[in-house]
């Protein structure tokens, strides 16, 4: 009996100690260890002398990297890339929560360039030192988007443009002529609203107009600036907020009006918007090209076209730019390998081509860009014949970067809420004023 | 857990500690000390997992939160984070919204749960089926049910289509500040009412039937039987439901995050969502920790008042 008791005591003691060690200690890189959820960080020498390593990559682009990962794993025996693909908003909060607590289970992170400064400030990202390899391969605009105070902190993957997609059947029903795909012949927003209203009135679509990234500053900044407003965040120290000017109010009223009239839908968030165009519910749809292949598999396949990003009459043409980059976590235990994977995805022609084939944004890799264009045009030649001219014109002449500021996270969070409130009917002036007040209070900490 | 472990020890061992002490009288002192020591080690080993879990999951986070909230006294003043949140209209507004939410949802859920519990302890056909159906939403993960509600409550969603079909106007469930908090209350109650009902059903079933029969013979009507038999009989369960429901509703997060993100116009910015946003969207762990401590203190006060107002003892 005593022996049994002694044995069980020893067993429980061992179990308790194991639990305590597992809970209390980090896993040294040179010790075999396995954690829950498959996030293994083993580095045991195998018979073949290969060290099995798992890199974890968190991003919001489900399906985009599958082929690139397969290629990388094939050329790096023993290396496994574990993807954690989650929606944009949740990814942002997860990265903040996990890296904020020094979590070393993340190796690679999708980085939204305007948030880069804040991530650098929090020491989340491992600086890039690739001896100019990125500068050699990618566009200057792409490189600038991941550079903070002269240091590169991530590898840019794509740039972005927005097209005005239109549903041919809906326009036909109202007898509206298709818009031109010539960048020299852009529609004004006034024309778009008039035509969209006509299509809706004729029963061509439930909604005349839709914006893919609805309520998000990324999509609305070009409209604001085209109307004559400043970006809203800037000044000498890049943390001065001004979102209450006449032009902001004017834009707010326009944005409220298109939703109040029912021309554009209320209550549908950005994640659900692409489905509305794919289901034929929307006549004109301002969106990035990333879902072209998805549209081709939807009910509007081969029944859509594109036009360049519209502008407000009498205002400047302003278009969105920048897109995601991939960064290496400062807490990663496999930084060197993580950098290698990031470079494969962005600088290697094969890797980058496969990524842009799955998520159809234009790559900033200058070798991969022509391949991307060729593939896209071949996919839908009728609609995308003039795609290259639009992208070139937008990115070279009219692209407006989002503000580069340590306070961008607070700014974007507050603006997205403000746009959502205005869209849903709250008073424009009151909403912008309270947003201004809140942002001034939140950003004051950076002025210290 | 520690209580269970102690209980196991006293049953498992041949003697509990005090008696053992008496029996060991006269034995060699060394042998007695060894046995004594071994039993303490056994107790410690059984308690260790619970102790470690308690330490890592409760004590360490609490100490961390307090440390973060209080500031270092040099770079960040000791009470600076608390000053910051109490001068921030977003936080004070969030507290007001949470209190309003609590004042509405707690009585509503408890009244509905009690009503259903009373109805479903009567002799009605298929009573088990009705209880199961009402409890079923508890089995659906909160995130999944919130996503389903998100579609249901869209301006062009099925619920408004249903209303319009019967000639009623569509309701801006999630996009109008006047309706959004009610929508969150509906979603939370859809899950909560069935759950709390289960405890009350168990309580009512413990009340002897003879009491009802006697009251009926004495001519007591349904309302009097409810007031004088059911309510006193179910008081202990009611206290538990009141306290647990209040705490749960102070901590509502997933439906807000998924359905409204605190909007429109901050009308659904319950305090847990406000704290989450501070910590994980804006990366301000200091003010989030201060807000968490404020929330815990408020909860302690509210729960203490509830215990005083509705004593569970006979």
XYZ file of C-alpha atoms in Angstrom:
762
model
C 0.000 0.000 0.000
C 2.773 2.336 0.980
C 4.661 1.406 -2.171
C 1.625 2.182 -4.285
C 1.228 5.451 -2.462
C 4.902 6.306 -2.964
C 4.711 5.477 -6.661
C 1.565 7.483 -7.199
C 3.050 10.332 -5.204
C 6.089 10.289 -7.438
C 3.921 10.172 -10.552
C 1.797 13.092 -9.485
C 4.894 15.034 -8.457
C 6.394 14.462 -11.873
C 3.152 15.471 -13.581
C 2.917 18.593 -11.465
C 6.491 19.558 -12.152
C 6.048 18.933 -15.873
C 2.989 21.143 -15.914
C 4.820 23.806 -13.975
C 7.795 23.729 -16.305
C 5.545 23.794 -19.363
C 3.607 26.694 -17.941
C 6.490 28.722 -16.596
C 9.297 28.357 -19.034
C 9.769 29.328 -22.606
C 11.054 26.636 -24.904
C 14.738 27.028 -25.623
C 15.443 26.910 -29.346
C 17.886 24.089 -28.964
C 15.569 21.846 -26.939
C 13.001 19.519 -28.461
C 9.604 20.693 -27.367
C 6.047 20.478 -28.500
C 3.270 22.861 -27.636
C -0.470 22.527 -28.007
C -2.187 23.280 -31.280
C 0.543 21.887 -33.452
C 2.761 24.915 -32.983
C 5.808 22.767 -32.722
C 9.184 24.351 -32.485
C 11.299 21.273 -32.597
C 14.903 21.393 -33.498
C 15.930 17.803 -32.880
C 18.662 16.493 -35.080
C 17.276 13.711 -37.259
C 19.165 10.914 -38.859
C 19.424 12.866 -42.092
C 20.862 15.809 -40.177
C 17.861 18.004 -40.974
C 16.324 20.166 -38.286
C 12.512 20.107 -38.426
C 11.247 23.614 -37.831
C 7.764 25.069 -37.957
C 7.265 28.708 -38.835
C 3.909 30.265 -37.992
C 2.526 32.943 -40.296
C -0.518 34.988 -39.296
C -2.363 36.841 -42.060
C -5.856 37.703 -43.305
C -5.453 36.208 -46.814
C -6.905 32.700 -46.747
C -5.649 30.656 -49.682
C -3.181 33.244 -50.993
C 0.022 31.579 -49.873
C -0.804 27.888 -50.210
C 1.231 27.287 -53.371
C 4.171 29.413 -52.262
C 4.297 27.533 -48.975
C 4.298 24.179 -50.759
C 7.182 25.329 -52.951
C 9.174 26.623 -49.995
C 8.589 23.490 -47.971
C 9.654 21.342 -50.933
C 12.925 23.213 -51.232
C 13.504 23.250 -47.464
C 13.099 19.714 -46.108
C 12.117 19.692 -42.484
C 10.535 23.135 -42.614
C 6.790 23.468 -42.149
C 4.899 26.727 -42.532
C 1.789 26.855 -40.426
C -0.732 29.418 -41.590
C -3.131 31.174 -39.242
C -5.525 32.887 -41.651
C -8.074 35.025 -39.818
C -10.172 38.076 -40.758
C -8.482 41.488 -40.914
C -9.849 43.018 -37.699
C -9.210 39.897 -35.675
C -5.709 39.568 -37.069
C -4.861 43.103 -35.999
C -6.051 42.433 -32.449
C -4.374 39.018 -32.282
C -1.037 40.418 -33.383
C -1.340 43.197 -30.811
C -2.311 40.762 -28.065
C 0.307 38.133 -28.858
C 3.303 40.268 -29.725
C 2.338 42.713 -26.997
C 2.941 39.922 -24.495
C 6.138 38.773 -26.176
C 4.602 35.607 -27.639
C 7.298 33.776 -29.593
C 4.907 31.371 -31.312
C 4.467 33.795 -34.205
C 7.307 34.038 -36.694
C 5.791 35.949 -39.587
C 3.118 38.610 -39.645
C 1.156 40.245 -42.444
C 1.811 43.972 -42.018
C -0.502 46.758 -43.122
C 2.047 49.476 -44.076
C 0.400 52.447 -42.320
C 0.533 50.455 -39.092
C 4.237 49.733 -39.520
C 5.388 52.818 -37.552
C 3.319 51.823 -34.544
C 4.606 48.237 -34.734
C 8.196 49.498 -34.895
C 7.539 51.715 -31.891
C 6.347 48.658 -29.974
C 9.421 46.702 -31.166
C 7.299 43.998 -32.821
C 9.307 43.719 -36.045
C 12.779 42.423 -36.772
C 14.586 44.906 -39.043
C 15.341 43.742 -42.585
C 18.983 43.548 -43.599
C 19.004 41.976 -47.047
C 21.870 43.940 -48.575
C 19.566 45.802 -50.918
C 17.859 42.716 -52.371
C 14.388 44.186 -51.804
C 15.388 47.558 -53.230
C 16.656 45.807 -56.333
C 13.510 43.768 -56.932
C 10.554 45.869 -55.846
C 9.220 49.277 -56.808
C 10.426 52.291 -54.837
C 6.861 52.970 -53.705
C 6.659 49.436 -52.325
C 9.964 49.787 -50.488
C 8.997 53.186 -49.055
C 5.815 51.693 -47.651
C 7.810 49.378 -45.362
C 10.557 51.808 -44.409
C 10.425 53.686 -41.108
C 12.995 56.350 -40.277
C 15.341 55.036 -42.960
C 15.165 51.352 -41.922
C 13.311 48.611 -43.797
C 11.126 46.530 -41.455
C 9.132 44.266 -43.773
C 8.936 42.904 -47.310
C 6.236 44.504 -49.452
C 4.037 41.995 -51.275
C 1.493 43.906 -53.282
C 0.380 47.387 -54.150
C -3.277 48.204 -54.584
C -5.621 50.039 -56.893
C -9.397 50.293 -56.912
C -11.470 49.808 -60.030
C -15.076 50.738 -60.547
C -16.558 47.326 -61.353
C -19.946 47.368 -63.051
C -22.600 44.747 -63.636
C -23.375 44.696 -67.365
C -26.804 43.121 -67.037
C -27.870 45.745 -64.506
C -26.722 48.618 -66.700
C -28.367 47.031 -69.760
C -31.682 46.915 -67.966
C -31.600 50.688 -67.487
C -30.157 51.341 -70.929
C -27.045 52.888 -69.398
C -23.894 52.890 -71.472
C -20.928 50.988 -70.007
C -18.283 53.328 -68.556
C -14.997 53.659 -70.431
C -11.922 51.759 -69.267
C -9.682 54.521 -70.588
C -7.926 56.274 -67.690
C -8.120 59.516 -69.638
C -11.898 59.233 -69.627
C -12.775 58.755 -65.952
C -16.294 59.139 -64.656
C -16.990 61.705 -61.985
C -18.736 60.584 -58.803
C -21.635 62.822 -59.780
C -22.032 60.787 -63.004
C -21.670 57.505 -61.140
C -24.379 58.456 -58.633
C -26.737 59.599 -61.421
C -26.255 56.410 -63.444
C -26.408 54.190 -60.377
C -29.684 55.802 -59.352
C -31.070 55.219 -62.848
C -30.069 51.545 -62.748
C -31.618 51.090 -59.325
C -34.814 52.863 -60.394
C -35.041 50.623 -63.466
C -34.790 47.533 -61.248
C -31.377 46.557 -62.593
C -29.993 45.985 -59.106
C -31.008 46.230 -55.460
C -28.352 48.842 -54.905
C -26.888 51.310 -57.387
C -23.535 51.660 -55.680
C -21.342 49.629 -53.369
C -17.893 50.129 -51.875
C -15.947 46.978 -51.086
C -14.027 48.350 -48.100
C -17.026 50.240 -46.844
C -16.457 52.587 -43.882
C -12.705 52.038 -44.077
C -10.377 54.986 -44.320
C -8.321 53.171 -46.980
C -11.185 53.284 -49.471
C -12.613 56.663 -48.495
C -9.424 58.724 -48.243
C -9.197 59.123 -52.065
C -12.806 60.336 -52.183
C -12.180 62.804 -49.385
C -9.057 64.149 -51.019
C -10.728 64.335 -54.414
C -13.350 66.513 -52.781
C -10.563 68.799 -51.583
C -10.113 67.619 -47.985
C -6.750 66.987 -46.339
C -5.981 63.428 -45.213
C -6.935 64.369 -41.648
C -3.713 63.282 -39.933
C -0.429 65.115 -40.412
C 1.305 68.253 -39.213
C 4.950 68.649 -38.275
C 4.972 65.652 -35.951
C 2.443 63.616 -38.001
C -0.015 63.403 -35.109
C -2.126 66.509 -35.683
C -5.744 65.663 -36.379
C -8.091 67.787 -38.460
C -11.296 66.052 -39.497
C -13.816 68.795 -38.901
C -13.100 71.127 -41.823
C -15.731 72.135 -44.361
C -14.544 69.602 -46.912
C -14.737 66.769 -44.373
C -18.270 67.801 -43.530
C -19.109 68.064 -47.230
C -17.815 64.553 -47.813
C -19.652 63.317 -44.714
C -22.900 64.702 -46.087
C -22.314 63.054 -49.479
C -21.500 59.723 -47.786
C -24.569 59.985 -45.557
C -26.768 60.865 -48.522
C -25.864 57.903 -50.748
C -26.766 55.580 -47.881
C -29.806 57.429 -46.590
C -31.321 57.395 -50.064
C -30.837 53.638 -50.268
C -28.525 53.947 -53.258
C -25.851 52.137 -51.249
C -26.627 49.542 -48.565
C -26.563 50.201 -44.842
C -25.799 47.569 -42.244
C -23.597 45.355 -44.416
C -19.998 45.309 -43.288
C -16.882 45.198 -45.453
C -16.463 41.439 -45.165
C -19.915 40.874 -46.666
C -19.748 43.512 -49.406
C -17.992 41.471 -52.149
C -20.798 38.927 -52.005
C -23.327 41.631 -52.871
C -21.611 42.317 -56.205
C -21.023 38.617 -56.839
C -24.737 37.991 -56.268
C -25.705 40.680 -58.793
C -27.208 42.953 -56.131
C -25.010 45.967 -56.909
C -24.660 47.887 -60.191
C -21.405 49.807 -59.579
C -18.845 48.475 -57.135
C -15.643 50.238 -56.089
C -13.192 47.473 -55.280
C -9.622 46.224 -55.512
C -8.833 43.593 -58.146
C -8.147 40.959 -55.500
C -11.449 39.165 -56.028
C -11.423 38.967 -59.807
C -11.161 35.191 -59.758
C -13.933 35.072 -57.143
C -16.210 37.211 -59.333
C -15.474 34.877 -62.230
C -16.850 32.025 -60.161
C -19.939 33.957 -59.071
C -23.298 34.589 -60.724
C -21.893 37.647 -62.548
C -19.047 35.716 -64.215
C -18.143 37.284 -67.573
C -20.912 39.789 -66.984
C -18.850 42.591 -65.506
C -16.358 45.225 -66.582
C -14.021 47.726 -64.978
C -13.549 51.490 -65.183
C -10.900 53.684 -63.560
C -11.422 55.087 -60.041
C -13.861 58.058 -60.320
C -13.235 61.566 -58.994
C -15.411 64.480 -57.909
C -16.215 67.089 -60.514
C -13.776 70.001 -60.259
C -11.562 68.011 -57.859
C -8.348 66.069 -58.312
C -8.135 62.457 -59.304
C -6.933 60.605 -56.210
C -6.509 56.848 -55.994
C -5.595 54.423 -53.186
C -2.277 52.644 -53.011
C -0.136 50.385 -50.828
C -1.061 46.955 -49.700
C 0.182 44.232 -47.416
C 3.738 43.387 -46.540
C 5.218 40.488 -44.606
C 7.287 41.102 -41.494
C 9.348 38.892 -39.207
C 8.471 38.949 -35.535
C 11.152 40.347 -33.234
C 10.262 37.482 -30.871
C 10.699 34.698 -33.444
C 13.166 31.967 -32.556
C 13.812 31.344 -36.227
C 14.373 34.817 -37.571
C 16.857 33.831 -40.249
C 14.589 31.176 -41.706
C 11.573 33.469 -41.407
C 13.390 36.166 -43.388
C 14.270 33.558 -45.986
C 10.621 32.554 -46.338
C 9.497 36.192 -46.552
C 12.083 36.822 -49.246
C 10.918 33.770 -51.178
C 7.334 35.025 -51.087
C 8.173 38.544 -52.199
C 11.477 38.592 -54.085
C 11.453 35.211 -55.805
C 9.638 35.291 -59.131
C 8.008 31.897 -58.707
C 6.950 32.549 -55.110
C 5.550 36.006 -55.782
C 3.778 34.925 -58.962
C 1.951 32.157 -57.158
C 0.868 34.518 -54.379
C -0.589 37.071 -56.797
C -2.258 34.311 -58.779
C -4.229 33.297 -55.707
C -4.998 36.794 -54.434
C -5.194 39.015 -57.466
C -3.464 42.181 -56.282
C -0.608 43.659 -58.345
C 2.775 42.571 -56.945
C 5.407 45.223 -56.229
C 8.033 42.768 -57.431
C 8.922 44.246 -60.821
C 9.581 40.846 -62.424
C 6.354 39.339 -61.170
C 4.184 42.292 -62.166
C 4.136 41.586 -65.971
C 3.397 37.927 -65.281
C 0.480 38.963 -63.079
C -0.903 41.311 -65.717
C -0.659 38.702 -68.427
C -2.452 36.156 -66.309
C -5.250 38.516 -65.308
C -5.904 39.747 -68.832
C -5.898 36.178 -70.148
C -8.446 35.271 -67.476
C -11.006 37.907 -68.472
C -9.715 39.595 -71.671
C -12.981 41.332 -72.370
C -13.082 43.140 -69.038
C -9.419 43.561 -68.192
C -7.920 44.527 -71.559
C -6.989 48.002 -70.342
C -6.100 47.003 -66.794
C -2.404 47.781 -67.178
C -3.075 51.323 -68.388
C -5.347 52.016 -65.437
C -2.898 50.621 -62.866
C -0.014 52.575 -64.391
C -1.950 55.823 -64.538
C -3.310 55.455 -60.998
C -0.065 54.447 -59.335
C 2.189 56.886 -61.186
C -0.001 59.969 -61.200
C -2.706 59.868 -58.583
C -1.793 57.470 -55.762
C -2.218 58.904 -52.258
C -0.523 57.044 -49.416
C -2.284 56.786 -46.129
C -0.717 59.002 -43.448
C 2.553 57.643 -42.121
C 2.289 58.199 -38.385
C 2.719 56.416 -35.070
C -0.855 57.478 -34.396
C -2.283 55.863 -37.516
C -3.786 52.914 -35.612
C -5.839 55.213 -33.379
C -6.698 57.428 -36.342
C -7.891 54.620 -38.601
C -9.837 52.927 -35.796
C -11.654 56.153 -34.954
C -12.274 57.141 -38.582
C -13.666 53.733 -39.507
C -16.147 54.040 -36.643
C -17.017 57.595 -37.631
C -17.669 56.623 -41.251
C -19.798 53.721 -40.076
C -21.850 56.024 -37.833
C -22.301 58.602 -40.599
C -23.356 55.870 -43.003
C -25.935 54.688 -40.496
C -27.451 58.100 -40.040
C -25.792 59.891 -37.122
C -25.279 63.633 -37.490
C -22.193 64.373 -39.603
C -20.893 67.442 -37.740
C -21.418 65.905 -34.300
C -19.751 62.662 -35.323
C -16.718 64.352 -36.834
C -16.344 66.704 -33.862
C -16.471 63.903 -31.287
C -14.009 61.903 -33.403
C -11.692 64.916 -33.504
C -11.913 65.316 -29.703
C -11.300 61.641 -29.025
C -8.349 61.475 -31.384
C -6.719 64.580 -29.947
C -6.935 62.988 -26.514
C -5.653 59.604 -27.704
C -2.742 60.972 -29.722
C -1.559 63.370 -27.019
C 0.563 60.556 -25.560
C 2.803 60.566 -28.654
C 3.562 64.269 -28.226
C 5.297 63.582 -24.893
C -10.498 21.788 -6.172
C -8.273 22.083 -3.131
C -11.230 21.174 -0.924
C -11.828 18.026 -2.937
C -8.194 17.049 -2.682
C -8.243 17.466 1.087
C -11.410 15.388 1.270
C -9.833 12.671 -0.837
C -6.840 12.620 1.449
C -8.889 12.087 4.597
C -10.899 9.288 2.936
C -7.970 7.668 1.156
C -5.530 7.536 4.053
C -6.165 5.172 6.947
C -6.429 8.076 9.380
C -6.889 11.786 9.203
C -4.020 13.896 10.596
C -5.272 14.618 14.156
C -6.212 11.020 14.949
C -2.966 9.802 13.424
C -1.093 12.051 15.801
C -2.733 10.327 18.751
C -2.114 6.805 17.490
C 1.525 7.506 16.794
C 2.106 8.280 20.439
C 4.839 6.054 21.752
C 6.352 5.270 18.328
C 9.928 6.388 17.681
C 10.038 10.131 17.045
C 11.944 9.811 13.767
C 9.472 7.349 12.301
C 6.602 9.596 13.309
C 8.203 12.664 11.777
C 8.921 10.787 8.524
C 5.337 9.613 8.205
C 4.090 13.030 9.076
C 6.360 14.646 6.492
C 5.351 12.110 3.816
C 1.674 12.906 4.284
C 2.338 16.588 3.920
C 4.273 15.916 0.717
C 1.373 13.829 -0.597
C -1.037 16.619 0.194
C 1.235 19.164 -1.445
C 1.611 17.051 -4.568
C -2.132 16.627 -4.953
C -2.638 20.328 -4.429
C 0.199 21.374 -6.715
C -1.676 21.348 -10.080
C -4.514 23.389 -8.614
C -2.073 25.735 -6.932
C -0.052 26.218 -10.128
C -3.206 26.827 -12.157
C -4.438 29.306 -9.571
C -1.094 31.046 -9.526
C -0.671 31.258 -13.292
C -4.264 31.953 -14.271
C -5.400 34.168 -11.401
C -2.638 35.576 -9.238
C -0.023 36.410 -11.877
C -2.478 38.153 -14.269
C -3.979 40.088 -11.351
C -0.584 41.260 -10.131
C 0.378 42.145 -13.713
C -2.838 44.092 -14.257
C -2.389 46.038 -11.022
C 1.268 46.750 -11.813
C 0.421 47.954 -15.309
C -2.510 50.036 -14.115
C -0.654 51.792 -11.327
C 2.250 53.061 -13.404
C 5.860 53.274 -12.247
C 5.485 56.548 -10.408
C 8.234 58.183 -12.470
C 7.610 57.956 -16.214
C 3.922 57.278 -15.652
C 2.355 58.659 -12.472
C 0.903 56.140 -10.027
C -2.716 57.109 -10.662
C -2.223 58.554 -14.158
C -3.917 55.671 -15.954
C -6.971 55.923 -13.719
C -7.100 59.677 -14.251
C -6.847 59.079 -17.982
C -9.782 56.678 -18.153
C -12.015 58.703 -15.843
C -11.430 61.830 -17.936
C -12.057 59.871 -21.137
C -15.697 60.256 -22.208
C -15.393 56.993 -24.157
C -14.739 55.052 -20.944
C -17.250 56.870 -18.756
C -19.796 56.565 -21.576
C -19.018 52.868 -21.778
C -19.599 52.470 -18.030
C -22.948 54.258 -18.324
C -23.953 52.034 -21.254
C -22.951 48.925 -19.291
C -24.950 49.982 -16.242
C -28.001 50.758 -18.401
C -27.561 47.402 -20.122
C -27.378 45.666 -16.735
C -30.399 47.460 -15.344
C -32.473 46.299 -18.310
C -31.135 42.859 -19.095
C -30.754 41.347 -15.611
C -34.378 41.762 -14.435
C -35.590 40.885 -17.925
C -33.603 37.657 -18.179
C -34.363 36.568 -14.622
C -38.078 37.310 -14.966
C -38.260 35.409 -18.253
C -36.200 32.525 -16.874
C -38.412 32.308 -13.785
C -41.593 32.482 -15.855
C -40.389 29.726 -18.167
C -39.182 27.647 -15.235
C -42.605 27.873 -13.591
C -44.409 27.037 -16.834
C -42.098 24.163 -17.680
C -42.478 22.519 -14.265
C -46.216 22.172 -14.806
C -47.782 19.054 -16.235
C -47.745 20.003 -19.905
C -47.242 17.725 -22.906
C -43.718 17.328 -24.288
C -42.253 19.325 -21.417
C -38.799 17.805 -21.930
C -38.802 18.872 -25.579
C -39.714 22.478 -24.716
C -37.023 22.651 -22.049
C -34.450 21.284 -24.479
C -35.443 23.729 -27.202
C -35.169 26.668 -24.821
C -31.806 25.466 -23.533
C -30.451 24.651 -26.998
C -28.949 28.101 -27.792
C -26.526 27.572 -24.890
C -24.956 24.736 -26.877
C -24.222 27.025 -29.830
C -20.881 28.840 -29.468
C -21.457 32.547 -28.829
C -19.430 33.524 -31.877
C -21.458 31.291 -34.181
C -24.795 32.483 -32.835
C -23.655 36.114 -33.128
C -22.744 35.610 -36.779
C -26.150 34.075 -37.469
C -27.820 37.010 -35.710
C -25.680 39.416 -37.753
C -27.281 38.084 -40.915
C -30.762 37.891 -39.357
C -30.623 41.500 -38.168
C -29.291 43.091 -41.351
C -31.538 45.860 -42.696
C -32.293 43.599 -45.672
C -32.142 40.452 -43.557
C -34.722 37.711 -42.976
C -36.165 39.279 -39.817
C -37.080 42.524 -41.539
C -38.410 40.618 -44.558
C -40.641 38.720 -42.148
C -41.886 41.955 -40.550
C -42.510 43.565 -43.931
C -44.470 40.538 -45.090
C -46.919 41.194 -42.287
C -47.183 44.882 -43.124
C -44.880 46.055 -40.350
C -42.058 48.537 -40.893
C -38.516 47.218 -41.030
C -36.424 47.879 -37.929
C -32.853 49.258 -38.035
C -31.765 46.638 -35.506
C -28.034 47.162 -35.494
C -27.557 50.478 -37.263
C -29.637 52.853 -35.147
C -28.374 53.877 -31.678
C -31.930 53.619 -30.316
C -32.294 49.966 -31.314
C -28.763 48.563 -31.237
C -28.514 48.003 -27.462
C -31.913 46.295 -27.524
C -30.671 44.037 -30.275
C -27.705 43.020 -28.117
C -30.129 42.413 -25.226
C -32.260 40.172 -27.457
C -29.256 38.169 -28.653
C -27.848 37.758 -25.129
C -31.242 36.804 -23.733
C -31.813 34.262 -26.495
C -28.837 32.407 -25.066
C -29.090 33.379 -21.398
C -32.732 32.817 -20.536
C -32.661 29.077 -21.236
C -29.461 28.661 -19.283
C -30.679 30.440 -16.143
C -34.056 28.738 -16.457
C -32.377 25.362 -15.959
C -31.179 26.298 -12.453
C -34.609 27.585 -11.506
C -36.332 24.470 -12.866
C -34.075 22.393 -10.617
C -34.970 24.620 -7.661
C -38.703 24.419 -8.271
C -38.553 20.640 -8.607
C -37.022 20.434 -5.138
C -40.112 22.045 -3.593
C -42.320 19.278 -2.147
C -45.536 18.817 -4.176
C -47.407 18.396 -0.901
C -46.980 22.116 -0.175
C -48.799 23.008 -3.393
C -51.494 20.426 -2.745
C -52.067 21.720 0.768
C -52.217 25.306 -0.463
C -54.669 24.294 -3.176
C -56.920 22.601 -0.607
C -56.737 25.781 1.463
C -57.985 27.674 -1.610
C -54.766 29.446 -2.611
C -54.790 30.546 -6.246
C -51.952 30.292 -8.762
C -50.479 33.695 -7.912
C -50.557 33.108 -4.149
C -48.975 29.664 -4.578
C -46.250 31.277 -6.671
C -45.679 34.077 -4.160
C -45.786 32.051 -0.983
C -44.419 28.674 -2.063
C -42.461 28.889 -5.311
C -40.593 32.137 -4.669
C -39.423 31.299 -1.134
C -38.630 27.742 -2.234
C -36.460 28.796 -5.110
C -34.730 31.667 -3.280
C -31.290 30.050 -3.088
C -31.235 29.264 -6.810
C -32.593 32.720 -7.536
C -29.723 34.302 -5.618
C -27.209 32.280 -7.578
C -28.888 33.189 -10.874
C -29.040 36.854 -9.903
C -25.357 37.052 -9.017
C -24.091 34.877 -11.867
C -26.313 36.586 -14.451
C -25.200 40.025 -13.291
C -21.551 39.053 -13.557
C -22.092 37.410 -16.943
C -23.858 40.471 -18.307
C -21.118 42.783 -17.067
C -18.702 40.654 -19.069
C -20.646 40.447 -22.355
C -18.186 40.721 -25.219
C -18.583 38.408 -28.248
C -22.018 39.634 -29.429
C -20.851 43.255 -29.247
C -17.607 42.537 -31.043
C -19.322 40.670 -33.849
C -22.603 42.531 -34.215
C -21.798 46.203 -33.648
C -18.153 46.730 -32.605
C -19.534 49.082 -29.964
C -21.483 51.239 -32.436
C -23.476 52.899 -33.790
C -22.354 56.093 -32.094
C -20.905 54.058 -29.172
C -24.414 53.017 -28.158
C -23.348 49.397 -27.536
C -19.825 50.012 -26.297
C -20.075 47.792 -23.232
C -17.133 48.001 -20.881
C -15.573 44.647 -21.842
C -15.510 45.717 -25.471
C -14.047 49.060 -24.474
C -11.294 47.293 -22.524
C -10.629 44.877 -25.382
C -10.335 47.715 -27.858
C -7.949 49.632 -25.612
C -5.731 46.607 -25.105
C -5.754 44.856 -28.434
C -6.737 47.375 -31.083
C -4.972 50.433 -29.707
C -2.268 48.562 -27.775
C -2.833 50.607 -24.613
C -2.436 47.886 -21.996
C -1.998 50.386 -19.169
C -5.387 52.052 -19.508
C -6.971 48.667 -20.304
C -5.595 47.286 -17.038
C -6.865 50.301 -15.105
C -10.294 49.859 -16.707
C -10.257 46.150 -15.821
C -9.571 46.945 -12.171
C -12.400 49.467 -12.154
C -14.700 46.820 -13.656
C -13.718 44.252 -11.020
C -14.331 46.763 -8.219
C -17.745 47.672 -9.617
C -18.619 43.988 -9.871
C -17.575 43.399 -6.269
C -19.760 46.255 -5.065
C -22.776 45.172 -7.126
C -22.505 41.528 -6.091
C -22.057 42.484 -2.410
C -25.229 44.562 -2.553
C -27.070 41.662 -4.161
C -25.950 39.290 -1.422
C -27.204 41.727 1.213
C -30.533 42.344 -0.501
C -31.369 38.727 -1.136
C -29.934 36.480 1.555
C -29.843 32.843 0.582
C -30.186 31.413 4.072
C -33.506 30.306 5.430
